[in-house]
Amino acid sequence: METEKTQNRQSLSEQGDAALSDSAGVDPLLIKSYLLKTDLRLFPLGCAMYFFAIIDRNNVGNAKVAGMATHLGLHGNEFNWIVSAFFFTYIFCEVPSNLVLKRVGPRIWIPFLAVSWSVLVGCLAAAKSYGALVAVRVLMGVFEAGFVPGFIYMTSFWYTKRQLAPRIALFFSAGMFAGIWAGPLAERLQKINGSLMGYQYIFIIEACITVGLAVLIAVFWQNYPETATFLTEKEREAALAMLAADKALSPKAEYSVRQVFKALSDWTVWAYAIIFWAACMGGVTQAIFGPTLIQAMGYTSTRAQILSAVPSACGFASQIISMFLPRVIRSYSVLIMGFSALACAFYAVLACAHGSEVRFAFLCLSSFALSPNMPLVTVWMSSNILGVTKKGVASAVTVMLGGVAGLIGSHIYRDRDSPQFKFGHVFNSVCNGVIFLIALGLHCYFRYENRRRDRDDSSLYARTLTPTEAEELCDKRPDHRYTL
């Protein structure tokens, strides 16, 4: 490990992979081979699962447009409560799920979660009443809660902080990609001629696909690089040396109750979580109410289903762009502030605009501006939080507040506000203003804290710590520098 003070000032997340490999004394070619094999194992299936998790979570919006509300006699705010019922349990099950994942292993736990929630999605097709829909959605939240924080936590064992940034952005872009295809896919499925209603085929067929993906994950995924059978011994040794140099998580670290309380009492964890919550507000509401918002602009239900893909395509494009931006602008806070300022302005215009073309254009621009902040804040949090248990809890808390966004977002686009839906647009504009202010506050705090640690020059003390002592200090260890 490097010991000079000028090198300590630089975050490892900002160093190139080659430099990190050199500092760990490993062959860069072995690292490239390791990354290629790991990427092919984890990300195609992980992104595909997130794609269908988002579809499974939000397909009630497509089912409503396809006739579910009329067939079941839903009225008033009943649909909004059906949507939000999912998030009551989603919010509270994320932290426990990550703790179980650490003990059971992602190869078993994540497929179990996926099969469980997809079976429940299929049950939505059999629901005959408002109460049955609410009950099934509540149970869905229990199981789907663990997937996103679990995947983010799992990848922290396989990649360095710098390597995670584009990969997490790619993972989240799969969710926006789901938004592109959810409407057209639902439009095709609802036209199936059979003994069931069109919206019932949406639930059943999409649930079956998720079950198939869960089986593939159970077959092809591995828990950790230490035990991965698809790696050669030289690749494994090189990867473990690289991960150790980056202070990446180790599955050998024991569960720590103390770190749980450290995570829950760390104000920066809650700051990341609030940013994620506010960023999710726009994403969740556009995913669920996109067809409804577009239909209110004067389009037919079928046309609205198809056009709902366009804002999602804009969000997908911006998340792909965000994969590469941290290599150019090496400050997550600056990127987050920039995107949130744009989203704040676009939603403000959307709240005041008239004319279907203008409103649709700014709906697309809003989706473009708000979408990168979810992967950006997730990677920013993962880069700055150390400690195996603390990072697991912090990942779950961050995504947990995304569930709160779903709970609140289910009620901000109200039927009585149609066709302008001004209240919902203003709410999302304010949320992005909150993102800007919190990101600015974190930027100032981390800059101050890094300078304080540089002045103290405690690198000598850091080298006297045992691995257990360093693990318990988490991100308070003296040789850690926060990524801005």
Tab-separated table of C-alpha atoms in Angstrom:
chain	number	residue	atom	x	y	z
A	1	MET	CA	0.000	0.000	0.000
A	2	GLU	CA	1.146	3.537	-0.713
A	3	THR	CA	2.045	5.651	2.247
A	4	GLU	CA	2.934	9.125	1.037
A	5	LYS	CA	0.694	11.911	2.221
A	6	THR	CA	-0.025	13.206	-1.273
A	7	GLN	CA	-1.181	9.755	-2.291
A	8	ASN	CA	-3.358	9.425	0.787
A	9	ARG	CA	-5.170	12.589	-0.249
A	10	GLN	CA	-6.441	10.915	-3.393
A	11	SER	CA	-9.439	8.649	-3.075
A	12	LEU	CA	-8.881	5.140	-4.350
A	13	SER	CA	-12.120	5.471	-6.282
A	14	GLU	CA	-10.425	8.111	-8.411
A	15	GLN	CA	-7.389	6.042	-9.311
A	16	GLY	CA	-7.220	4.039	-12.490
A	17	ASP	CA	-7.557	0.281	-12.401
A	18	ALA	CA	-4.025	-0.092	-13.681
A	19	ALA	CA	-2.617	2.021	-10.868
A	20	LEU	CA	-4.589	0.037	-8.338
A	21	SER	CA	-3.317	-3.217	-9.835
A	22	ASP	CA	0.257	-1.962	-9.620
A	23	SER	CA	-0.164	-0.919	-6.005
A	24	ALA	CA	-1.515	-4.378	-5.215
A	25	GLY	CA	1.347	-6.030	-7.096
A	26	VAL	CA	-0.857	-7.977	-9.537
A	27	ASP	CA	-0.893	-8.499	-13.297
A	28	PRO	CA	-3.373	-6.142	-15.059
A	29	LEU	CA	-4.110	-8.883	-17.610
A	30	LEU	CA	-5.340	-11.143	-14.819
A	31	ILE	CA	-7.568	-8.339	-13.559
A	32	LYS	CA	-9.046	-7.832	-17.035
A	33	SER	CA	-9.744	-11.554	-17.308
A	34	TYR	CA	-11.328	-11.543	-13.843
A	35	LEU	CA	-13.556	-8.556	-14.644
A	36	LEU	CA	-14.695	-10.017	-17.966
A	37	LYS	CA	-15.662	-13.341	-16.406
A	38	THR	CA	-17.366	-11.679	-13.438
A	39	ASP	CA	-19.271	-9.194	-15.597
A	40	LEU	CA	-20.610	-11.961	-17.819
A	41	ARG	CA	-21.736	-13.980	-14.811
A	42	LEU	CA	-23.375	-11.251	-12.748
A	43	PHE	CA	-24.645	-8.425	-14.926
A	44	PRO	CA	-26.626	-9.905	-17.828
A	45	LEU	CA	-28.834	-11.833	-15.408
A	46	GLY	CA	-28.775	-9.099	-12.761
A	47	CYS	CA	-29.890	-6.424	-15.237
A	48	ALA	CA	-32.506	-8.732	-16.754
A	49	MET	CA	-33.892	-9.450	-13.290
A	50	TYR	CA	-34.055	-5.742	-12.439
A	51	PHE	CA	-35.775	-5.132	-15.791
A	52	PHE	CA	-38.573	-7.543	-14.900
A	53	ALA	CA	-38.618	-6.558	-11.218
A	54	ILE	CA	-39.533	-3.022	-12.302
A	55	ILE	CA	-42.128	-4.374	-14.732
A	56	ASP	CA	-43.594	-6.665	-12.035
A	57	ARG	CA	-43.721	-3.806	-9.548
A	58	ASN	CA	-45.346	-1.277	-11.860
A	59	ASN	CA	-47.500	-3.374	-14.185
A	60	VAL	CA	-50.614	-2.451	-12.187
A	61	GLY	CA	-50.389	0.918	-13.962
A	62	ASN	CA	-50.514	-0.817	-17.348
A	63	ALA	CA	-53.267	-3.139	-16.089
A	64	LYS	CA	-55.360	-0.129	-15.065
A	65	VAL	CA	-55.162	1.352	-18.546
A	66	ALA	CA	-55.932	-2.131	-19.962
A	67	GLY	CA	-59.248	-2.276	-18.093
A	68	MET	CA	-58.516	-3.662	-14.615
A	69	ALA	CA	-60.088	-0.728	-12.775
A	70	THR	CA	-63.306	-0.986	-14.768
A	71	HIS	CA	-63.524	-4.796	-14.536
A	72	LEU	CA	-63.034	-4.858	-10.754
A	73	GLY	CA	-65.108	-1.755	-10.078
A	74	LEU	CA	-62.337	0.355	-8.553
A	75	HIS	CA	-63.268	3.932	-7.753
A	76	GLY	CA	-61.922	7.036	-6.033
A	77	ASN	CA	-58.403	6.614	-4.650
A	78	GLU	CA	-58.563	2.817	-4.476
A	79	PHE	CA	-56.049	2.383	-7.296
A	80	ASN	CA	-53.611	4.708	-5.532
A	81	TRP	CA	-53.838	2.569	-2.387
A	82	ILE	CA	-53.282	-0.596	-4.424
A	83	VAL	CA	-50.068	0.943	-5.760
A	84	SER	CA	-48.849	2.191	-2.379
A	85	ALA	CA	-49.698	-1.059	-0.522
A	86	PHE	CA	-46.571	-2.599	-2.056
A	87	PHE	CA	-44.334	-0.040	-0.370
A	88	PHE	CA	-45.622	-0.456	3.204
A	89	THR	CA	-43.713	-3.741	3.537
A	90	TYR	CA	-41.022	-2.866	0.965
A	91	ILE	CA	-39.760	-0.106	3.258
A	92	PHE	CA	-39.270	-2.277	6.335
A	93	CYS	CA	-37.906	-5.484	4.793
A	94	GLU	CA	-34.798	-4.178	3.034
A	95	VAL	CA	-32.419	-4.009	6.002
A	96	PRO	CA	-33.388	-7.468	7.372
A	97	SER	CA	-33.092	-8.904	3.860
A	98	ASN	CA	-29.499	-7.708	3.455
A	99	LEU	CA	-28.567	-9.206	6.814
A	100	VAL	CA	-30.051	-12.545	5.720
A	101	LEU	CA	-28.220	-12.315	2.370
A	102	LYS	CA	-24.884	-12.026	4.192
A	103	ARG	CA	-25.592	-15.294	6.040
A	104	VAL	CA	-27.323	-17.294	3.291
A	105	GLY	CA	-25.479	-16.031	0.220
A	106	PRO	CA	-26.851	-14.165	-2.821
A	107	ARG	CA	-26.935	-17.277	-5.036
A	108	ILE	CA	-29.731	-18.746	-2.903
A	109	TRP	CA	-31.381	-15.680	-1.404
A	110	ILE	CA	-31.963	-13.561	-4.518
A	111	PRO	CA	-33.573	-16.374	-6.597
A	112	PHE	CA	-35.776	-17.195	-3.599
A	113	LEU	CA	-36.933	-13.582	-3.439
A	114	ALA	CA	-37.569	-13.433	-7.186
A	115	VAL	CA	-39.628	-16.630	-7.325
A	116	SER	CA	-41.672	-15.482	-4.335
A	117	TRP	CA	-42.621	-12.057	-5.700
A	118	SER	CA	-43.258	-13.336	-9.237
A	119	VAL	CA	-45.696	-15.990	-7.949
A	120	LEU	CA	-47.538	-13.182	-6.199
A	121	VAL	CA	-47.599	-11.127	-9.415
A	122	GLY	CA	-49.349	-14.071	-11.037
A	123	CYS	CA	-51.830	-14.049	-8.170
A	124	LEU	CA	-52.824	-10.477	-9.111
A	125	ALA	CA	-54.498	-11.958	-12.189
A	126	ALA	CA	-56.769	-14.020	-9.922
A	127	ALA	CA	-57.694	-11.146	-7.595
A	128	LYS	CA	-61.408	-10.387	-7.699
A	129	SER	CA	-61.626	-7.394	-5.392
A	130	TYR	CA	-59.907	-4.277	-4.141
A	131	GLY	CA	-58.986	-6.005	-0.861
A	132	ALA	CA	-57.385	-8.967	-2.638
A	133	LEU	CA	-55.248	-6.668	-4.796
A	134	VAL	CA	-54.052	-4.760	-1.725
A	135	ALA	CA	-53.206	-7.983	0.151
A	136	VAL	CA	-51.171	-9.405	-2.734
A	137	ARG	CA	-49.298	-6.140	-3.250
A	138	VAL	CA	-48.421	-6.005	0.455
A	139	LEU	CA	-46.885	-9.486	0.237
A	140	MET	CA	-45.033	-8.593	-2.966
A	141	GLY	CA	-43.270	-5.791	-1.114
A	142	VAL	CA	-41.922	-8.239	1.478
A	143	PHE	CA	-39.963	-10.204	-1.114
A	144	GLU	CA	-39.039	-7.650	-3.755
A	145	ALA	CA	-37.596	-5.374	-1.051
A	146	GLY	CA	-34.375	-7.370	-0.865
A	147	PHE	CA	-33.384	-7.495	-4.518
A	148	VAL	CA	-31.972	-4.030	-5.310
A	149	PRO	CA	-30.095	-3.440	-2.015
A	150	GLY	CA	-28.971	-7.068	-2.113
A	151	PHE	CA	-27.519	-6.751	-5.610
A	152	ILE	CA	-25.743	-3.483	-4.746
A	153	TYR	CA	-24.343	-5.030	-1.560
A	154	MET	CA	-23.271	-8.205	-3.380
A	155	THR	CA	-21.328	-6.325	-6.059
A	156	SER	CA	-19.323	-4.554	-3.334
A	157	PHE	CA	-17.623	-7.901	-2.697
A	158	TRP	CA	-16.630	-8.315	-6.351
A	159	TYR	CA	-15.528	-4.854	-7.540
A	160	THR	CA	-13.477	-1.867	-6.456
A	161	LYS	CA	-15.180	1.471	-5.921
A	162	ARG	CA	-14.046	2.807	-9.294
A	163	GLN	CA	-15.169	-0.339	-11.092
A	164	LEU	CA	-18.605	-0.191	-9.472
A	165	ALA	CA	-19.594	3.236	-10.824
A	166	PRO	CA	-20.328	2.343	-14.478
A	167	ARG	CA	-21.704	-1.073	-13.533
A	168	ILE	CA	-24.264	0.254	-11.049
A	169	ALA	CA	-25.288	2.867	-13.617
A	170	LEU	CA	-25.779	0.039	-16.128
A	171	PHE	CA	-27.824	-1.893	-13.559
A	172	PHE	CA	-30.158	1.035	-12.881
A	173	SER	CA	-30.464	1.756	-16.600
A	174	ALA	CA	-32.137	-1.649	-16.923
A	175	GLY	CA	-34.963	-0.225	-14.824
A	176	MET	CA	-35.385	2.689	-17.229
A	177	PHE	CA	-35.153	0.245	-20.136
A	178	ALA	CA	-38.060	-1.597	-18.523
A	179	GLY	CA	-40.021	1.628	-18.707
A	180	ILE	CA	-39.388	1.755	-22.444
A	181	TRP	CA	-40.825	-1.715	-23.022
A	182	ALA	CA	-43.430	-1.961	-20.263
A	183	GLY	CA	-46.078	-0.056	-22.209
A	184	PRO	CA	-45.576	-1.709	-25.616
A	185	LEU	CA	-45.264	-5.151	-23.980
A	186	ALA	CA	-48.476	-4.623	-22.017
A	187	GLU	CA	-50.193	-3.353	-25.163
A	188	ARG	CA	-49.350	-6.615	-26.944
A	189	LEU	CA	-50.233	-8.881	-24.025
A	190	GLN	CA	-53.630	-7.266	-23.424
A	191	LYS	CA	-54.590	-8.152	-27.001
A	192	ILE	CA	-54.216	-11.908	-26.472
A	193	ASN	CA	-57.474	-13.615	-27.386
A	194	GLY	CA	-58.263	-16.123	-24.659
A	195	SER	CA	-60.565	-16.930	-21.803
A	196	LEU	CA	-59.050	-14.240	-19.548
A	197	MET	CA	-59.236	-10.464	-19.525
A	198	GLY	CA	-56.386	-8.701	-21.314
A	199	TYR	CA	-54.874	-7.254	-18.122
A	200	GLN	CA	-54.703	-10.745	-16.564
A	201	TYR	CA	-52.342	-11.934	-19.306
A	202	ILE	CA	-50.054	-9.008	-18.442
A	203	PHE	CA	-49.632	-10.310	-14.879
A	204	ILE	CA	-49.334	-14.028	-15.713
A	205	ILE	CA	-46.860	-13.904	-18.596
A	206	GLU	CA	-44.567	-11.316	-17.017
A	207	ALA	CA	-44.492	-13.347	-13.778
A	208	CYS	CA	-43.487	-16.527	-15.650
A	209	ILE	CA	-40.507	-14.756	-17.222
A	210	THR	CA	-39.247	-13.661	-13.795
A	211	VAL	CA	-39.404	-17.236	-12.475
A	212	GLY	CA	-37.286	-18.405	-15.421
A	213	LEU	CA	-34.661	-15.747	-14.685
A	214	ALA	CA	-34.543	-16.775	-11.016
A	215	VAL	CA	-33.710	-20.348	-12.035
A	216	LEU	CA	-30.879	-19.124	-14.290
A	217	ILE	CA	-29.442	-16.989	-11.468
A	218	ALA	CA	-29.420	-19.977	-9.119
A	219	VAL	CA	-27.455	-21.932	-11.731
A	220	PHE	CA	-24.942	-19.349	-12.947
A	221	TRP	CA	-24.265	-16.949	-10.075
A	222	GLN	CA	-21.546	-17.476	-7.465
A	223	ASN	CA	-21.561	-16.006	-3.963
A	224	TYR	CA	-18.096	-14.438	-3.622
A	225	PRO	CA	-14.774	-14.336	-5.527
A	226	GLU	CA	-13.127	-16.405	-2.767
A	227	THR	CA	-15.292	-19.402	-3.688
A	228	ALA	CA	-16.071	-18.733	-7.376
A	229	THR	CA	-15.466	-21.874	-9.448
A	230	PHE	CA	-15.269	-20.007	-12.776
A	231	LEU	CA	-12.001	-18.272	-11.767
A	232	THR	CA	-8.521	-19.716	-12.052
A	233	GLU	CA	-6.369	-19.620	-8.945
A	234	LYS	CA	-4.178	-16.866	-10.413
A	235	GLU	CA	-7.234	-14.767	-11.290
A	236	ARG	CA	-8.624	-15.269	-7.805
A	237	GLU	CA	-5.348	-14.260	-6.122
A	238	ALA	CA	-5.017	-11.171	-8.333
A	239	ALA	CA	-8.608	-10.133	-7.695
A	240	LEU	CA	-8.384	-10.574	-3.934
A	241	ALA	CA	-5.170	-8.526	-3.827
A	242	MET	CA	-6.812	-5.760	-5.852
A	243	LEU	CA	-9.935	-5.769	-3.672
A	244	ALA	CA	-7.855	-5.699	-0.484
A	245	ALA	CA	-5.903	-2.686	-1.772
A	246	ASP	CA	-9.189	-0.878	-2.416
A	247	LYS	CA	-10.597	-1.748	1.041
A	248	ALA	CA	-13.418	-3.642	-0.688
A	249	LEU	CA	-15.707	-5.833	1.385
A	250	SER	CA	-14.613	-9.292	2.442
A	251	PRO	CA	-17.073	-12.149	3.087
A	252	LYS	CA	-14.764	-13.318	5.896
A	253	ALA	CA	-15.666	-10.281	8.008
A	254	GLU	CA	-18.075	-11.133	10.809
A	255	TYR	CA	-21.506	-9.631	11.286
A	256	SER	CA	-21.233	-6.675	13.670
A	257	VAL	CA	-24.137	-5.379	15.744
A	258	ARG	CA	-22.042	-2.299	16.512
A	259	GLN	CA	-21.788	-1.475	12.808
A	260	VAL	CA	-25.570	-1.746	12.454
A	261	PHE	CA	-25.974	1.019	15.025
A	262	LYS	CA	-23.136	3.005	13.440
A	263	ALA	CA	-24.949	2.935	10.118
A	264	LEU	CA	-28.307	3.894	11.591
A	265	SER	CA	-26.782	6.765	13.603
A	266	ASP	CA	-24.601	8.152	10.783
A	267	TRP	CA	-26.248	11.300	9.423
A	268	THR	CA	-24.498	10.931	6.071
A	269	VAL	CA	-26.237	7.573	5.502
A	270	TRP	CA	-29.599	9.287	5.923
A	271	ALA	CA	-28.472	12.133	3.667
A	272	TYR	CA	-27.715	9.653	0.872
A	273	ALA	CA	-31.045	7.975	1.556
A	274	ILE	CA	-32.995	11.235	1.294
A	275	ILE	CA	-31.283	12.010	-2.024
A	276	PHE	CA	-32.242	8.545	-3.271
A	277	TRP	CA	-35.811	9.048	-2.004
A	278	ALA	CA	-36.180	12.392	-3.773
A	279	ALA	CA	-34.632	11.008	-6.984
A	280	CYS	CA	-36.986	8.021	-6.903
A	281	MET	CA	-40.051	10.242	-6.619
A	282	GLY	CA	-39.845	11.229	-10.267
A	283	GLY	CA	-38.855	7.768	-11.473
A	284	VAL	CA	-41.579	5.961	-9.527
A	285	THR	CA	-44.337	8.350	-10.489
A	286	GLN	CA	-43.421	8.340	-14.173
A	287	ALA	CA	-43.219	4.539	-14.199
A	288	ILE	CA	-46.643	4.090	-12.577
A	289	PHE	CA	-48.551	7.122	-13.804
A	290	GLY	CA	-46.784	7.704	-17.126
A	291	PRO	CA	-49.598	6.148	-19.195
A	292	THR	CA	-52.200	8.044	-17.121
A	293	LEU	CA	-50.377	11.390	-17.502
A	294	ILE	CA	-50.034	10.905	-21.250
A	295	GLN	CA	-53.653	9.756	-21.620
A	296	ALA	CA	-54.724	12.960	-19.823
A	297	MET	CA	-52.944	14.937	-22.555
A	298	GLY	CA	-55.608	13.701	-24.977
A	299	TYR	CA	-54.218	10.429	-26.291
A	300	THR	CA	-56.134	7.129	-26.448
A	301	SER	CA	-55.308	4.379	-23.926
A	302	THR	CA	-53.462	2.268	-26.519
A	303	ARG	CA	-51.515	5.280	-27.774
A	304	ALA	CA	-50.685	6.300	-24.199
A	305	GLN	CA	-49.278	2.816	-23.475
A	306	ILE	CA	-46.934	3.117	-26.452
A	307	LEU	CA	-45.933	6.761	-25.881
A	308	SER	CA	-45.073	6.027	-22.219
A	309	ALA	CA	-41.924	4.387	-23.603
A	310	VAL	CA	-40.522	7.728	-24.795
A	311	PRO	CA	-39.864	9.383	-21.375
A	312	SER	CA	-38.369	6.090	-20.193
A	313	ALA	CA	-36.110	6.031	-23.259
A	314	CYS	CA	-34.892	9.518	-22.341
A	315	GLY	CA	-34.146	8.360	-18.784
A	316	PHE	CA	-32.379	5.270	-20.111
A	317	ALA	CA	-30.166	7.419	-22.352
A	318	SER	CA	-29.181	9.703	-19.482
A	319	GLN	CA	-28.337	6.759	-17.214
A	320	ILE	CA	-26.110	5.297	-19.917
A	321	ILE	CA	-24.388	8.682	-20.189
A	322	SER	CA	-23.939	8.720	-16.402
A	323	MET	CA	-21.861	5.526	-16.699
A	324	PHE	CA	-19.039	7.574	-18.223
A	325	LEU	CA	-19.460	11.023	-16.653
A	326	PRO	CA	-17.607	10.167	-13.376
A	327	ARG	CA	-14.476	9.516	-15.453
A	328	VAL	CA	-14.663	13.092	-16.765
A	329	ILE	CA	-16.160	14.965	-13.793
A	330	ARG	CA	-14.720	13.216	-10.766
A	331	SER	CA	-17.201	14.579	-8.287
A	332	TYR	CA	-20.473	12.777	-7.685
A	333	SER	CA	-21.860	15.733	-5.765
A	334	VAL	CA	-21.320	18.117	-8.694
A	335	LEU	CA	-23.018	15.718	-11.105
A	336	ILE	CA	-25.953	15.193	-8.750
A	337	MET	CA	-26.387	18.937	-8.221
A	338	GLY	CA	-26.321	19.564	-11.969
A	339	PHE	CA	-28.928	16.944	-12.836
A	340	SER	CA	-31.194	17.895	-9.920
A	341	ALA	CA	-31.140	21.576	-10.901
A	342	LEU	CA	-32.240	20.651	-14.429
A	343	ALA	CA	-34.993	18.335	-13.184
A	344	CYS	CA	-36.238	21.011	-10.778
A	345	ALA	CA	-36.559	23.506	-13.625
A	346	PHE	CA	-38.181	21.045	-16.061
A	347	TYR	CA	-40.843	19.951	-13.573
A	348	ALA	CA	-41.605	23.592	-12.762
A	349	VAL	CA	-42.204	24.281	-16.456
A	350	LEU	CA	-44.277	21.086	-16.766
A	351	ALA	CA	-46.545	22.251	-13.931
A	352	CYS	CA	-47.311	25.495	-15.746
A	353	ALA	CA	-47.293	24.388	-19.391
A	354	HIS	CA	-50.345	24.024	-21.619
A	355	GLY	CA	-50.661	22.096	-24.836
A	356	SER	CA	-50.120	18.364	-25.143
A	357	GLU	CA	-46.925	18.612	-27.214
A	358	VAL	CA	-45.191	20.969	-24.775
A	359	ARG	CA	-46.234	18.948	-21.742
A	360	PHE	CA	-45.088	15.708	-23.333
A	361	ALA	CA	-41.726	17.245	-24.291
A	362	PHE	CA	-41.042	18.447	-20.742
A	363	LEU	CA	-42.179	15.107	-19.324
A	364	CYS	CA	-39.410	13.548	-21.426
A	365	LEU	CA	-36.861	16.193	-20.399
A	366	SER	CA	-37.754	15.695	-16.725
A	367	SER	CA	-37.153	11.956	-17.061
A	368	PHE	CA	-33.785	12.635	-18.726
A	369	ALA	CA	-32.658	14.950	-15.905
A	370	LEU	CA	-33.873	12.967	-12.897
A	371	SER	CA	-32.765	9.457	-13.896
A	372	PRO	CA	-28.950	9.609	-13.371
A	373	ASN	CA	-29.190	10.616	-9.718
A	374	MET	CA	-30.298	7.164	-8.536
A	375	PRO	CA	-27.157	5.309	-9.704
A	376	LEU	CA	-24.913	8.277	-8.912
A	377	VAL	CA	-25.947	8.566	-5.263
A	378	THR	CA	-25.829	4.762	-4.860
A	379	VAL	CA	-22.215	4.584	-6.053
A	380	TRP	CA	-21.318	7.703	-4.043
A	381	MET	CA	-22.662	6.058	-0.898
A	382	SER	CA	-20.897	2.771	-1.660
A	383	SER	CA	-17.590	4.587	-2.241
A	384	ASN	CA	-17.688	6.432	1.068
A	385	ILE	CA	-19.126	3.868	3.497
A	386	LEU	CA	-16.691	1.242	4.783
A	387	GLY	CA	-17.318	-1.787	6.986
A	388	VAL	CA	-19.038	-4.969	5.765
A	389	THR	CA	-22.089	-4.738	8.019
A	390	LYS	CA	-22.313	-0.950	7.900
A	391	LYS	CA	-22.259	-0.899	4.092
A	392	GLY	CA	-24.910	-3.611	3.954
A	393	VAL	CA	-27.188	-1.639	6.271
A	394	ALA	CA	-26.423	1.656	4.500
A	395	SER	CA	-27.269	0.124	1.107
A	396	ALA	CA	-30.571	-1.164	2.475
A	397	VAL	CA	-31.440	2.138	4.187
A	398	THR	CA	-30.719	4.083	1.002
A	399	VAL	CA	-32.971	1.894	-1.137
A	400	MET	CA	-35.508	1.707	1.709
A	401	LEU	CA	-36.267	5.395	1.354
A	402	GLY	CA	-36.781	4.744	-2.337
A	403	GLY	CA	-39.687	2.626	-1.133
A	404	VAL	CA	-40.990	5.611	0.802
A	405	ALA	CA	-40.948	7.463	-2.518
A	406	GLY	CA	-43.216	4.803	-3.949
A	407	LEU	CA	-45.527	5.093	-0.961
A	408	ILE	CA	-45.823	8.875	-1.215
A	409	GLY	CA	-45.607	9.016	-4.991
A	410	SER	CA	-48.646	6.781	-5.300
A	411	HIS	CA	-50.771	9.662	-4.023
A	412	ILE	CA	-49.328	12.834	-5.565
A	413	TYR	CA	-50.886	12.339	-9.005
A	414	ARG	CA	-54.549	12.411	-8.073
A	415	ASP	CA	-57.482	11.954	-10.431
A	416	ARG	CA	-59.000	15.227	-9.249
A	417	ASP	CA	-55.898	17.086	-10.523
A	418	SER	CA	-56.385	15.802	-14.090
A	419	PRO	CA	-55.517	16.823	-16.744
A	420	GLN	CA	-52.738	19.203	-15.579
A	421	PHE	CA	-51.644	17.246	-12.474
A	422	LYS	CA	-49.988	20.425	-11.236
A	423	PHE	CA	-49.641	19.238	-7.617
A	424	GLY	CA	-47.581	16.187	-8.580
A	425	HIS	CA	-45.267	18.141	-10.878
A	426	VAL	CA	-44.625	20.838	-8.261
A	427	PHE	CA	-43.937	18.151	-5.655
A	428	ASN	CA	-41.297	16.556	-7.896
A	429	SER	CA	-39.752	19.958	-8.602
A	430	VAL	CA	-39.362	20.600	-4.864
A	431	CYS	CA	-37.856	17.128	-4.368
A	432	ASN	CA	-35.103	17.905	-6.860
A	433	GLY	CA	-34.410	21.174	-5.099
A	434	VAL	CA	-33.930	19.167	-1.886
A	435	ILE	CA	-31.449	16.895	-3.710
A	436	PHE	CA	-29.404	19.926	-4.759
A	437	LEU	CA	-29.178	21.310	-1.215
A	438	ILE	CA	-28.253	18.004	0.445
A	439	ALA	CA	-25.611	17.183	-2.184
A	440	LEU	CA	-24.112	20.629	-1.631
A	441	GLY	CA	-24.050	20.062	2.133
A	442	LEU	CA	-22.360	16.657	1.779
A	443	HIS	CA	-19.800	18.099	-0.634
A	444	CYS	CA	-18.820	20.810	1.847
A	445	TYR	CA	-18.660	18.376	4.779
A	446	PHE	CA	-16.540	15.789	2.966
A	447	ARG	CA	-14.127	18.449	1.710
A	448	TYR	CA	-13.713	19.753	5.269
A	449	GLU	CA	-13.264	16.245	6.700
A	450	ASN	CA	-10.656	15.251	4.092
A	451	ARG	CA	-8.631	18.384	4.812
A	452	ARG	CA	-8.831	17.758	8.547
A	453	ARG	CA	-7.499	14.226	8.125
A	454	ASP	CA	-4.725	15.499	5.857
A	455	ARG	CA	-3.675	18.009	8.518
A	456	ASP	CA	-3.605	15.327	11.212
A	457	ASP	CA	-1.442	13.100	8.969
A	458	SER	CA	-2.462	9.962	10.845
A	459	SER	CA	-1.194	7.496	8.242
A	460	LEU	CA	1.344	6.144	10.741
A	461	TYR	CA	-1.445	5.413	13.209
A	462	ALA	CA	-3.480	3.754	10.458
A	463	ARG	CA	-0.660	1.264	9.774
A	464	THR	CA	-0.677	0.146	13.415
A	465	LEU	CA	-4.337	-0.936	13.256
A	466	THR	CA	-5.161	-4.620	13.038
A	467	PRO	CA	-7.609	-5.675	10.260
A	468	THR	CA	-10.318	-6.133	12.892
A	469	GLU	CA	-9.733	-2.665	14.356
A	470	ALA	CA	-9.753	-1.071	10.895
A	471	GLU	CA	-12.972	-2.915	10.018
A	472	GLU	CA	-14.707	-1.644	13.165
A	473	LEU	CA	-13.693	1.971	12.457
A	474	CYS	CA	-15.509	1.735	9.109
A	475	ASP	CA	-15.192	5.006	7.163
A	476	LYS	CA	-13.806	6.769	10.254
A	477	ARG	CA	-10.484	4.980	9.802
A	478	PRO	CA	-7.743	7.636	9.524
A	479	ASP	CA	-6.451	6.610	6.085
A	480	HIS	CA	-9.875	6.860	4.434
A	481	ARG	CA	-10.684	9.883	2.281
A	482	TYR	CA	-14.206	10.648	1.169
A	483	THR	CA	-15.076	10.857	-2.511
A	484	LEU	CA	-16.583	14.242	-3.320
